PDB file of C-alpha atoms and ligand atoms in Angstrom:
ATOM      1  CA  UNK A   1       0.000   0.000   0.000  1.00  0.00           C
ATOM      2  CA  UNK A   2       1.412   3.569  -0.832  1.00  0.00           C
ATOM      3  CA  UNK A   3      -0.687   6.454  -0.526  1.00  0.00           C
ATOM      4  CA  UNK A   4      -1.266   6.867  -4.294  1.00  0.00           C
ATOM      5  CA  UNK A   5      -3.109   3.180  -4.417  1.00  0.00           C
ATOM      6  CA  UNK A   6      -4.936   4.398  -0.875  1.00  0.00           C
ATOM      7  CA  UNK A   7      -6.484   7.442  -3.282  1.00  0.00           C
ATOM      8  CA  UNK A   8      -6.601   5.159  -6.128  1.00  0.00           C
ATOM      9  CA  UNK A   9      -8.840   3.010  -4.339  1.00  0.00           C
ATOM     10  CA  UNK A  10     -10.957   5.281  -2.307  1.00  0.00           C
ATOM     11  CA  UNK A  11     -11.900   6.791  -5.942  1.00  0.00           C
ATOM     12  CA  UNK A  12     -13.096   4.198  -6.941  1.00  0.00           C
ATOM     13  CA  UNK A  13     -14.976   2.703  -4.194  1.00  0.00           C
ATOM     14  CA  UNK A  14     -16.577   6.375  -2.997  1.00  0.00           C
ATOM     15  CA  UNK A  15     -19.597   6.392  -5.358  1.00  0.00           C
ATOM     16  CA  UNK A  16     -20.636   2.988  -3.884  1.00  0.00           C
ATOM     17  CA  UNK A  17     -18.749   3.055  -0.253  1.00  0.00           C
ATOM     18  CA  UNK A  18     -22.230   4.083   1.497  1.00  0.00           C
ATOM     19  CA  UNK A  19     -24.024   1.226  -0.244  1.00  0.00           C
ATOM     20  CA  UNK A  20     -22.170  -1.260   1.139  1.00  0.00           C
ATOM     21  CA  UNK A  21     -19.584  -0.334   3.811  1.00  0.00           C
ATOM     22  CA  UNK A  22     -22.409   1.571   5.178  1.00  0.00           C
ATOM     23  CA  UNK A  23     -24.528  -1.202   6.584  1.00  0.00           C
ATOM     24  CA  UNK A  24     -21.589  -3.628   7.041  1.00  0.00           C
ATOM     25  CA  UNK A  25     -19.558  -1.336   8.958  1.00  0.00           C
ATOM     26  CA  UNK A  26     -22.206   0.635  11.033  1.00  0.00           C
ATOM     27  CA  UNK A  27     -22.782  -1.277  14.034  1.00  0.00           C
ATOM     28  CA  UNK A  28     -19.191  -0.658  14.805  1.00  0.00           C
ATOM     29  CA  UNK A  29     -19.167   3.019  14.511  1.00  0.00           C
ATOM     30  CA  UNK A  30     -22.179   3.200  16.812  1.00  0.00           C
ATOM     31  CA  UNK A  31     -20.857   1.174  19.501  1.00  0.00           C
ATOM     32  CA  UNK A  32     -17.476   3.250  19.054  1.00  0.00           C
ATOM     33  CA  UNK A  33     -19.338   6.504  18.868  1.00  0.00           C
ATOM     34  CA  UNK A  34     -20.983   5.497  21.696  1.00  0.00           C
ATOM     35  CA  UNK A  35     -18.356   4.387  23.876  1.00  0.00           C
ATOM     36  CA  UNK A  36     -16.288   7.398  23.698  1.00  0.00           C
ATOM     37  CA  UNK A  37     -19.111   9.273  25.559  1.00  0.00           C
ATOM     38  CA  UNK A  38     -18.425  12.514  24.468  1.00  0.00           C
ATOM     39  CA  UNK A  39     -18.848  15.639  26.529  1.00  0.00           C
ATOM     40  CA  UNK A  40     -20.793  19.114  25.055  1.00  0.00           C
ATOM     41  CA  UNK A  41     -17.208  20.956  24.444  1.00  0.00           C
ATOM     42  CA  UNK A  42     -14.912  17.885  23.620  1.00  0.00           C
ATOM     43  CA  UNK A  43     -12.453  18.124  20.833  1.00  0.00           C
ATOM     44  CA  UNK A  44     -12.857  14.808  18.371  1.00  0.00           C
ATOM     45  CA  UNK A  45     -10.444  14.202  16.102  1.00  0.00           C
ATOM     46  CA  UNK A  46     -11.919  11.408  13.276  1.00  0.00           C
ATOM     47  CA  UNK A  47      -9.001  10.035  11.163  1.00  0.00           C
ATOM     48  CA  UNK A  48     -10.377   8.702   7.494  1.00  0.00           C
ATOM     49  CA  UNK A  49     -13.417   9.995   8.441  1.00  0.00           C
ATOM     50  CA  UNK A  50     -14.374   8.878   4.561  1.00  0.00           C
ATOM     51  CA  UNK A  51     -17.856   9.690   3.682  1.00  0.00           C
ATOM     52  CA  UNK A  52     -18.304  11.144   7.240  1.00  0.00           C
ATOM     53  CA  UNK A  53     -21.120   8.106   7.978  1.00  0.00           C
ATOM     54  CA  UNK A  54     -20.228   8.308  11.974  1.00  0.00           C
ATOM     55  CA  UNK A  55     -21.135  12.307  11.716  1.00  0.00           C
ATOM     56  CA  UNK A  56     -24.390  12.406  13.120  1.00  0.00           C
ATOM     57  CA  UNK A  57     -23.421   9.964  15.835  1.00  0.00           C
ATOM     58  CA  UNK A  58     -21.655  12.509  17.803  1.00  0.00           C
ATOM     59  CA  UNK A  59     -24.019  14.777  20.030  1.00  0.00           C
ATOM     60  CA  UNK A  60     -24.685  18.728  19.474  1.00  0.00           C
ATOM     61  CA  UNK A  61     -21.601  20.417  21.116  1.00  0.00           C
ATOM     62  CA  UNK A  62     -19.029  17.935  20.397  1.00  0.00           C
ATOM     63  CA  UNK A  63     -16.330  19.785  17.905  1.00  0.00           C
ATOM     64  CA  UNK A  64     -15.003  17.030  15.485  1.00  0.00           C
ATOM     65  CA  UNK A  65     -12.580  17.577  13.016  1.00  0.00           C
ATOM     66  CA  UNK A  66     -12.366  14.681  10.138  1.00  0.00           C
ATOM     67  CA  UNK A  67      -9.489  14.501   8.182  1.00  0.00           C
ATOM     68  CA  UNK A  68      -9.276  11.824   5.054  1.00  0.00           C
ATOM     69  CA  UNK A  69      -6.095  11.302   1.853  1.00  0.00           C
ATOM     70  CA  UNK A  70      -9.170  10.874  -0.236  1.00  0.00           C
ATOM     71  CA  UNK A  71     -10.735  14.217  -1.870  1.00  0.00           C
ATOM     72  CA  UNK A  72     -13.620  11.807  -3.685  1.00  0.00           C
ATOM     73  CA  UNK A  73     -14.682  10.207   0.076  1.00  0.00           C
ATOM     74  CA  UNK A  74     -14.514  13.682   1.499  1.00  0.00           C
ATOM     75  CA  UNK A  75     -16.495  15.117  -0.966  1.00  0.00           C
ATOM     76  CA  UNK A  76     -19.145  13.064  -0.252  1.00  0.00           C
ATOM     77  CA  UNK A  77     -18.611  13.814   3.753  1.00  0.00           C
ATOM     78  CA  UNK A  78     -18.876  17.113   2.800  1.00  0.00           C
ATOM     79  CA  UNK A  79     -21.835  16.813   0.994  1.00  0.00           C
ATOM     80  CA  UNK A  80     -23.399  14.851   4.463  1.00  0.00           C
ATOM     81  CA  UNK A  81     -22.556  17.646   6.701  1.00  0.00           C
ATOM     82  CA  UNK A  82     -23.737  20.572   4.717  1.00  0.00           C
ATOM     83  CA  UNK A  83     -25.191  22.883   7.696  1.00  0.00           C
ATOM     84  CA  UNK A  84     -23.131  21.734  10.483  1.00  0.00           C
ATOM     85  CA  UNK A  85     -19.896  23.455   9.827  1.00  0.00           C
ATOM     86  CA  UNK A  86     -19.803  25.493  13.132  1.00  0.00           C
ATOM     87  CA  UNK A  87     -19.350  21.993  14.886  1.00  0.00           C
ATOM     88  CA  UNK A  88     -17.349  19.572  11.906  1.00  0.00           C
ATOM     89  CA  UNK A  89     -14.617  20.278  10.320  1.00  0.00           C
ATOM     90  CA  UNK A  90     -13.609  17.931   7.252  1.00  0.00           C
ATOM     91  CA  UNK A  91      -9.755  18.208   6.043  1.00  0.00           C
ATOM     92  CA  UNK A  92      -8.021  16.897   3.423  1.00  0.00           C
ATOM     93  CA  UNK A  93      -4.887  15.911   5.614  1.00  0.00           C
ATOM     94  CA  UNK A  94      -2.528  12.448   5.709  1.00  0.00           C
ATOM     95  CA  UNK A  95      -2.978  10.391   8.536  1.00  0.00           C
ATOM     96  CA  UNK A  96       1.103   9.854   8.942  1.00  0.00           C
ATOM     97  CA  UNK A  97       1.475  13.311   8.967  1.00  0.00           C
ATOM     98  CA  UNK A  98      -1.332  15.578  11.128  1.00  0.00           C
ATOM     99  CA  UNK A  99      -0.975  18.996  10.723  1.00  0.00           C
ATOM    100  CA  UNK A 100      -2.554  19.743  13.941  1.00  0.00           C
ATOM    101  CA  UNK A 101       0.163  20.403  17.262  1.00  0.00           C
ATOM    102  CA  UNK A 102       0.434  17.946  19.946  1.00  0.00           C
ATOM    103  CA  UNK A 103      -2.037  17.784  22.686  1.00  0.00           C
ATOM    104  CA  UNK A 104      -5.084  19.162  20.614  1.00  0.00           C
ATOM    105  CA  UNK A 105      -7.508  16.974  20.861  1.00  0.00           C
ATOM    106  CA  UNK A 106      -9.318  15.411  23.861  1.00  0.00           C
ATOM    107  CA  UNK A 107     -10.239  12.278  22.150  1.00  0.00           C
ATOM    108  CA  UNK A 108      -8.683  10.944  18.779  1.00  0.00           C
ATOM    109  CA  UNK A 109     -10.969   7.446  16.394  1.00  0.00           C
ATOM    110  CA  UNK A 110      -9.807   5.645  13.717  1.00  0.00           C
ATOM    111  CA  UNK A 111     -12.234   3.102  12.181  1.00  0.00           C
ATOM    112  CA  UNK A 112     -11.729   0.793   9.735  1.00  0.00           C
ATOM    113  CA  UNK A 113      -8.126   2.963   8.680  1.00  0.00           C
ATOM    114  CA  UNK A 114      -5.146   1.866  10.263  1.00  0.00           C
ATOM    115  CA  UNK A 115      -4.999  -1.413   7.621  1.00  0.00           C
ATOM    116  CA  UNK A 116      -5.509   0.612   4.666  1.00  0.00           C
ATOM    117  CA  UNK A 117      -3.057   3.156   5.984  1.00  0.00           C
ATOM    118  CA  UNK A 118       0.580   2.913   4.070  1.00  0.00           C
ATOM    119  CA  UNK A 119       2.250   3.368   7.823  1.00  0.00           C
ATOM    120  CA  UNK A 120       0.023   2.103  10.360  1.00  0.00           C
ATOM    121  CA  UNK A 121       2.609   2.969  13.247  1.00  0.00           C
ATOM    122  CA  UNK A 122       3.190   5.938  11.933  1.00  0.00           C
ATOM    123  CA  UNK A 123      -0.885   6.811  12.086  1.00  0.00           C
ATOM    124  CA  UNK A 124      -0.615   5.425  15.711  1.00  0.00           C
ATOM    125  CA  UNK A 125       2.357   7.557  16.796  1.00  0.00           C
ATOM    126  CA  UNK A 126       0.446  10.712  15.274  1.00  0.00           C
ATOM    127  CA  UNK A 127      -2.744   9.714  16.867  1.00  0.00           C
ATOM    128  CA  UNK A 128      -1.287   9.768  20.463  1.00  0.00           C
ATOM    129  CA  UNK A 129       0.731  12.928  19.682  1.00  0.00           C
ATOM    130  CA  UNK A 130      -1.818  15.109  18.766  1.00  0.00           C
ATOM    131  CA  UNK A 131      -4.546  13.621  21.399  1.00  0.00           C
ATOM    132  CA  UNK A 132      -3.755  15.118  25.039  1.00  0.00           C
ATOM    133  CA  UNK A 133      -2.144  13.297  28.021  1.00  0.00           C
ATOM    134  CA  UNK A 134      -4.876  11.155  29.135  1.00  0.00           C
ATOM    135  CA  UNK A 135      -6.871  11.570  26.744  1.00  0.00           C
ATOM    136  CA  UNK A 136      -8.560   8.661  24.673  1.00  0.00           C
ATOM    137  CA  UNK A 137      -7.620   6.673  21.896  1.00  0.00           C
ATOM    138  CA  UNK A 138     -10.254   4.744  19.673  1.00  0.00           C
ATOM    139  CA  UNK A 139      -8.996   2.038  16.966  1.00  0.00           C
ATOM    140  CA  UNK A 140     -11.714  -0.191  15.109  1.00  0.00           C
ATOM    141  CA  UNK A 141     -10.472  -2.085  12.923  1.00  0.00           C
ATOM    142  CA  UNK A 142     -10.302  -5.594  11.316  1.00  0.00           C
ATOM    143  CA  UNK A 143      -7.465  -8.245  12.398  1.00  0.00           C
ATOM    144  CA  UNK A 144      -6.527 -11.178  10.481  1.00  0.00           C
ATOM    145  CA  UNK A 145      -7.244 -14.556  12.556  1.00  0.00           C
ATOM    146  CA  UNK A 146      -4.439 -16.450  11.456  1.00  0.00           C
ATOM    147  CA  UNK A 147      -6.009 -19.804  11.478  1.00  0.00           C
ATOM    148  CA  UNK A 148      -9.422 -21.105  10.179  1.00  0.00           C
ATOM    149  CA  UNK A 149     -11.773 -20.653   6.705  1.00  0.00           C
ATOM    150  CA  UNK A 150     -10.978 -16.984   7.137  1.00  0.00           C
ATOM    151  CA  UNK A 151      -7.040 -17.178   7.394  1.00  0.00           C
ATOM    152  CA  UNK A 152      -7.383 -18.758   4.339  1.00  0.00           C
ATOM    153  CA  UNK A 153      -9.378 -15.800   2.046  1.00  0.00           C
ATOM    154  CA  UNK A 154      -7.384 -13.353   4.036  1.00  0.00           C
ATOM    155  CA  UNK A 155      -4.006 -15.351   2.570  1.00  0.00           C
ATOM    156  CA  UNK A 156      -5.319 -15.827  -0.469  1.00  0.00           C
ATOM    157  CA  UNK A 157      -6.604 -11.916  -1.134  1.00  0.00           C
ATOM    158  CA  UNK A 158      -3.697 -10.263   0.387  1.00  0.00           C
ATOM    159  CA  UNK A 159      -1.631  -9.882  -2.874  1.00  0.00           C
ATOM    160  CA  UNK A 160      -4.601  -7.962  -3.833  1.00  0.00           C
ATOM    161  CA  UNK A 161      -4.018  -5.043  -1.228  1.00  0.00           C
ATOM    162  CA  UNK A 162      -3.680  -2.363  -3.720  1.00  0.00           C
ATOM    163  CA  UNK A 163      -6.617  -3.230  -5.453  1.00  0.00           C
ATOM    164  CA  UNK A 164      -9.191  -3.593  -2.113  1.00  0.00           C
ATOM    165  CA  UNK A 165      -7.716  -1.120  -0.625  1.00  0.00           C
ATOM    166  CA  UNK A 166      -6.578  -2.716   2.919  1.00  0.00           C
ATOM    167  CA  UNK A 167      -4.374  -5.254   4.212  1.00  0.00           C
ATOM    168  CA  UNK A 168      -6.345  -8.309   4.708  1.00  0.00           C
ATOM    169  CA  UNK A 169      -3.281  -9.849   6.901  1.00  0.00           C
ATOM    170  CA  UNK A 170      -2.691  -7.558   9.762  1.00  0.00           C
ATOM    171  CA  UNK A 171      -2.535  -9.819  13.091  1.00  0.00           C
ATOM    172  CA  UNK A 172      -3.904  -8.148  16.653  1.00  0.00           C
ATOM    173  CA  UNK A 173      -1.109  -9.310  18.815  1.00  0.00           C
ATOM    174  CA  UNK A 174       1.355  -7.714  15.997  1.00  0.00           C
ATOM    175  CA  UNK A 175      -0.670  -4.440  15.838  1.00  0.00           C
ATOM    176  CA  UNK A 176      -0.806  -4.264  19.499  1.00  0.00           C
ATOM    177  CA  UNK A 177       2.828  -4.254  19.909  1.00  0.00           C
ATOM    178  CA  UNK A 178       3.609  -1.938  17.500  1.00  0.00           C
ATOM    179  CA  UNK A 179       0.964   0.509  18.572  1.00  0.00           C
ATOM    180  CA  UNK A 180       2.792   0.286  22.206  1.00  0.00           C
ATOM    181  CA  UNK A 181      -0.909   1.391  23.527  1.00  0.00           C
ATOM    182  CA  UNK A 182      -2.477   1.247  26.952  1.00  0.00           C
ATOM    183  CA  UNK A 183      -5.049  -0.730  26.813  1.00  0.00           C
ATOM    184  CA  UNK A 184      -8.191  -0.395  28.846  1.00  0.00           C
ATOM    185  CA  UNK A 185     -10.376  -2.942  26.674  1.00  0.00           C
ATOM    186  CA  UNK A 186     -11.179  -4.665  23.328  1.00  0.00           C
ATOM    187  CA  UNK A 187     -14.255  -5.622  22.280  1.00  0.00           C
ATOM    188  CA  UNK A 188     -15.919  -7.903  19.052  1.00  0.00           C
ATOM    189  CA  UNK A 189     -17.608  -5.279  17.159  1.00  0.00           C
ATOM    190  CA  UNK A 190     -19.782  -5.884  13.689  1.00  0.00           C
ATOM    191  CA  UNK A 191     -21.112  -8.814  12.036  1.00  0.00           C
ATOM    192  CA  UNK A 192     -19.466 -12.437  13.733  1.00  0.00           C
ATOM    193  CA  UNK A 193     -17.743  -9.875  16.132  1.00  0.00           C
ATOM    194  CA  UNK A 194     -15.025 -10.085  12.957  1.00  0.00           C
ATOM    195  CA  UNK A 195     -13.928  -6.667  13.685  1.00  0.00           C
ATOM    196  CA  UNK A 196     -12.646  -5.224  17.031  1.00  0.00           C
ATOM    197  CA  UNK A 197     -12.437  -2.205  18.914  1.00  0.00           C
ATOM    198  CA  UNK A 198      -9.596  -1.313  21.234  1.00  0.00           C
ATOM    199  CA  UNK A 199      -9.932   1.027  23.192  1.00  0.00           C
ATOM    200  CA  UNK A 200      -6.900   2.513  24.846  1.00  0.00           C
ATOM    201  CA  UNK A 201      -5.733   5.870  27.011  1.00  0.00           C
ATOM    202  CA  UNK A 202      -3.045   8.135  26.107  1.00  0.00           C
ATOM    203  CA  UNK A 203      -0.190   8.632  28.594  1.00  0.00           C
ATOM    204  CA  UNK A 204       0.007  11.422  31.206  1.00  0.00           C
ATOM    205  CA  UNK A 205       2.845  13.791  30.093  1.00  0.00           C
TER     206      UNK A 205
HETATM  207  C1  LIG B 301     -12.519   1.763   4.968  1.00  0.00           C
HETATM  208  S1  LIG B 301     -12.582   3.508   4.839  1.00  0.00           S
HETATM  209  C2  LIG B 301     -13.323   3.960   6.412  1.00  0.00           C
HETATM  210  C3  LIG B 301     -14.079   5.241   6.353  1.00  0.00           C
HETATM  211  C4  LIG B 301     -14.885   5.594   7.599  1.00  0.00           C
HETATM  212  N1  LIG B 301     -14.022   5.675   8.761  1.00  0.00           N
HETATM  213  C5  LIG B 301     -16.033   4.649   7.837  1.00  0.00           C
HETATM  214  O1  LIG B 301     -16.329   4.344   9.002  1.00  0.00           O
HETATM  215  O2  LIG B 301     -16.693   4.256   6.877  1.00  0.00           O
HETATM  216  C6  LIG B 301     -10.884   3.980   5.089  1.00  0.00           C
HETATM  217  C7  LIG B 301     -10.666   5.465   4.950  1.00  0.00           C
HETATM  218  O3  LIG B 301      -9.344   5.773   5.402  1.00  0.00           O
HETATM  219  C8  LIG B 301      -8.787   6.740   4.546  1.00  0.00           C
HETATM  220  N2  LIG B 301      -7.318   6.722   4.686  1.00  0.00           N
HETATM  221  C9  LIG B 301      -6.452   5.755   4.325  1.00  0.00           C
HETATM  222  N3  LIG B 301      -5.180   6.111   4.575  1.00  0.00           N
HETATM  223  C10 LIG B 301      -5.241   7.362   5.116  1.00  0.00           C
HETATM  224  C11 LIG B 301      -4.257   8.274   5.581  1.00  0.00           C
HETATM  225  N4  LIG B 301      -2.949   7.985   5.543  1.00  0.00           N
HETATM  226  N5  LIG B 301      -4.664   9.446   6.069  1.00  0.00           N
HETATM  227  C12 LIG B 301      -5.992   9.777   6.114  1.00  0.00           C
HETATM  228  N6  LIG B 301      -6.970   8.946   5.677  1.00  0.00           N
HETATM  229  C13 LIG B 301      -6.606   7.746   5.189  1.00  0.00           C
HETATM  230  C14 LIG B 301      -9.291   6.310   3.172  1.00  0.00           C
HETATM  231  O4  LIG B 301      -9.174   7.360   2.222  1.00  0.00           O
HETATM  232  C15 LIG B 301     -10.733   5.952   3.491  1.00  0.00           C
HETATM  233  O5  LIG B 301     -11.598   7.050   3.396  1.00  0.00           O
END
């Protein structure tokens, strides 16, 4: 994955990305959404916010800012949020690479990115930089199971990355150890609880 197939992609999937990773995904977003209980005056930061479909999950008061590599899935967020500007903000900004100084944010989500992200750690380290000591960190995301029917599609599709625009492979306990997060749960999330959520709190300073 580079970031050029990660635009690639995302163009080509936006036009239908509601259709189908709308349902499939959105039991997920809601528990996340949910779980991160936000507070009338919290600061959200969404990374690949996409199409924005988690949007109107967040309460009145809560200021989110969405940032997404793809202009054709953030056109469409845009498109979805038309009226509530004063409390979302949608940027066209890299993951790796947050253009936002540390400490900004009192909670920071990812869902369904850090696979389809070129650097994963990289997204990680920039997640807990910019979120403030003690803050909370949010990951949803799918992890390969490594044995069983599914190990086997995920083996067999994985050359085709580029093209589906994730990394079918991408273990938990690997993820986890890379990430270097602390951990206050996981949880199954989505259809046969194939997708988790972690979620985790960012170091005091
Ligand atoms: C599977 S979609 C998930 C979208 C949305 N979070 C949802 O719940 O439907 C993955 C999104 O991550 C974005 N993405 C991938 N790599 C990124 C990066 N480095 N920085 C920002 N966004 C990225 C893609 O453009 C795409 O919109």
């Amino acid at each position: 994955m580079d970031e050029r197939s990660v635009v690639t992609a995302y163009r080509r999937l936006s036009g239908t990305y509601d259709r189908f990773f709308g349902p499939v995904f959105e039991q997920g977003r809601q528990v996340t959404v949910g779980k991160m209980d936000c507070q009338p005056g919290d600061r959200v930061l969404e990374v690949g916010v996409g199409t924005g479909l988690s949007l109107a999950h967040y309460e009145e008061g809560v200021q989110v800012v969405g940032i997404d590599v793809s202009p054709d899935m953030l056109e469409h967020a845009r498109a979805r949020v038309n009226g509530s500007a004063d409390r979302i903000t949608l940027q066209l900004m890299d993951a790796q690479s947050i253009d936002y100084p540390d400490n900004s944010f009192d909670k920071v989500v990812a869902m369904y990115v850090v696979s389809v992200a070129p650097d994963p750690k990289k997204v990680i380290e920039e997640m807990k930089r910019v979120c403030k000591p003690g803050g909370e960190l949010f990951i949803v995301n799918h992890f390969s199971q490594g044995k069983g029917p599914m190990a086997s599609i995920e083996k067999l599709v994985s050359p085709l990355s580029k093209l589906v625009g994730f990394r079918p492979s991408f273990p938990l306990d690997g993820f986890l150890r890379m990430a270097d997060l602390h951990v206050l749960e996981t949880r199954p999330v989505n259809a046969f609880g194939y997708w988790t959520l972690i979620h985790a709190r960012n170091p005091d300073a």
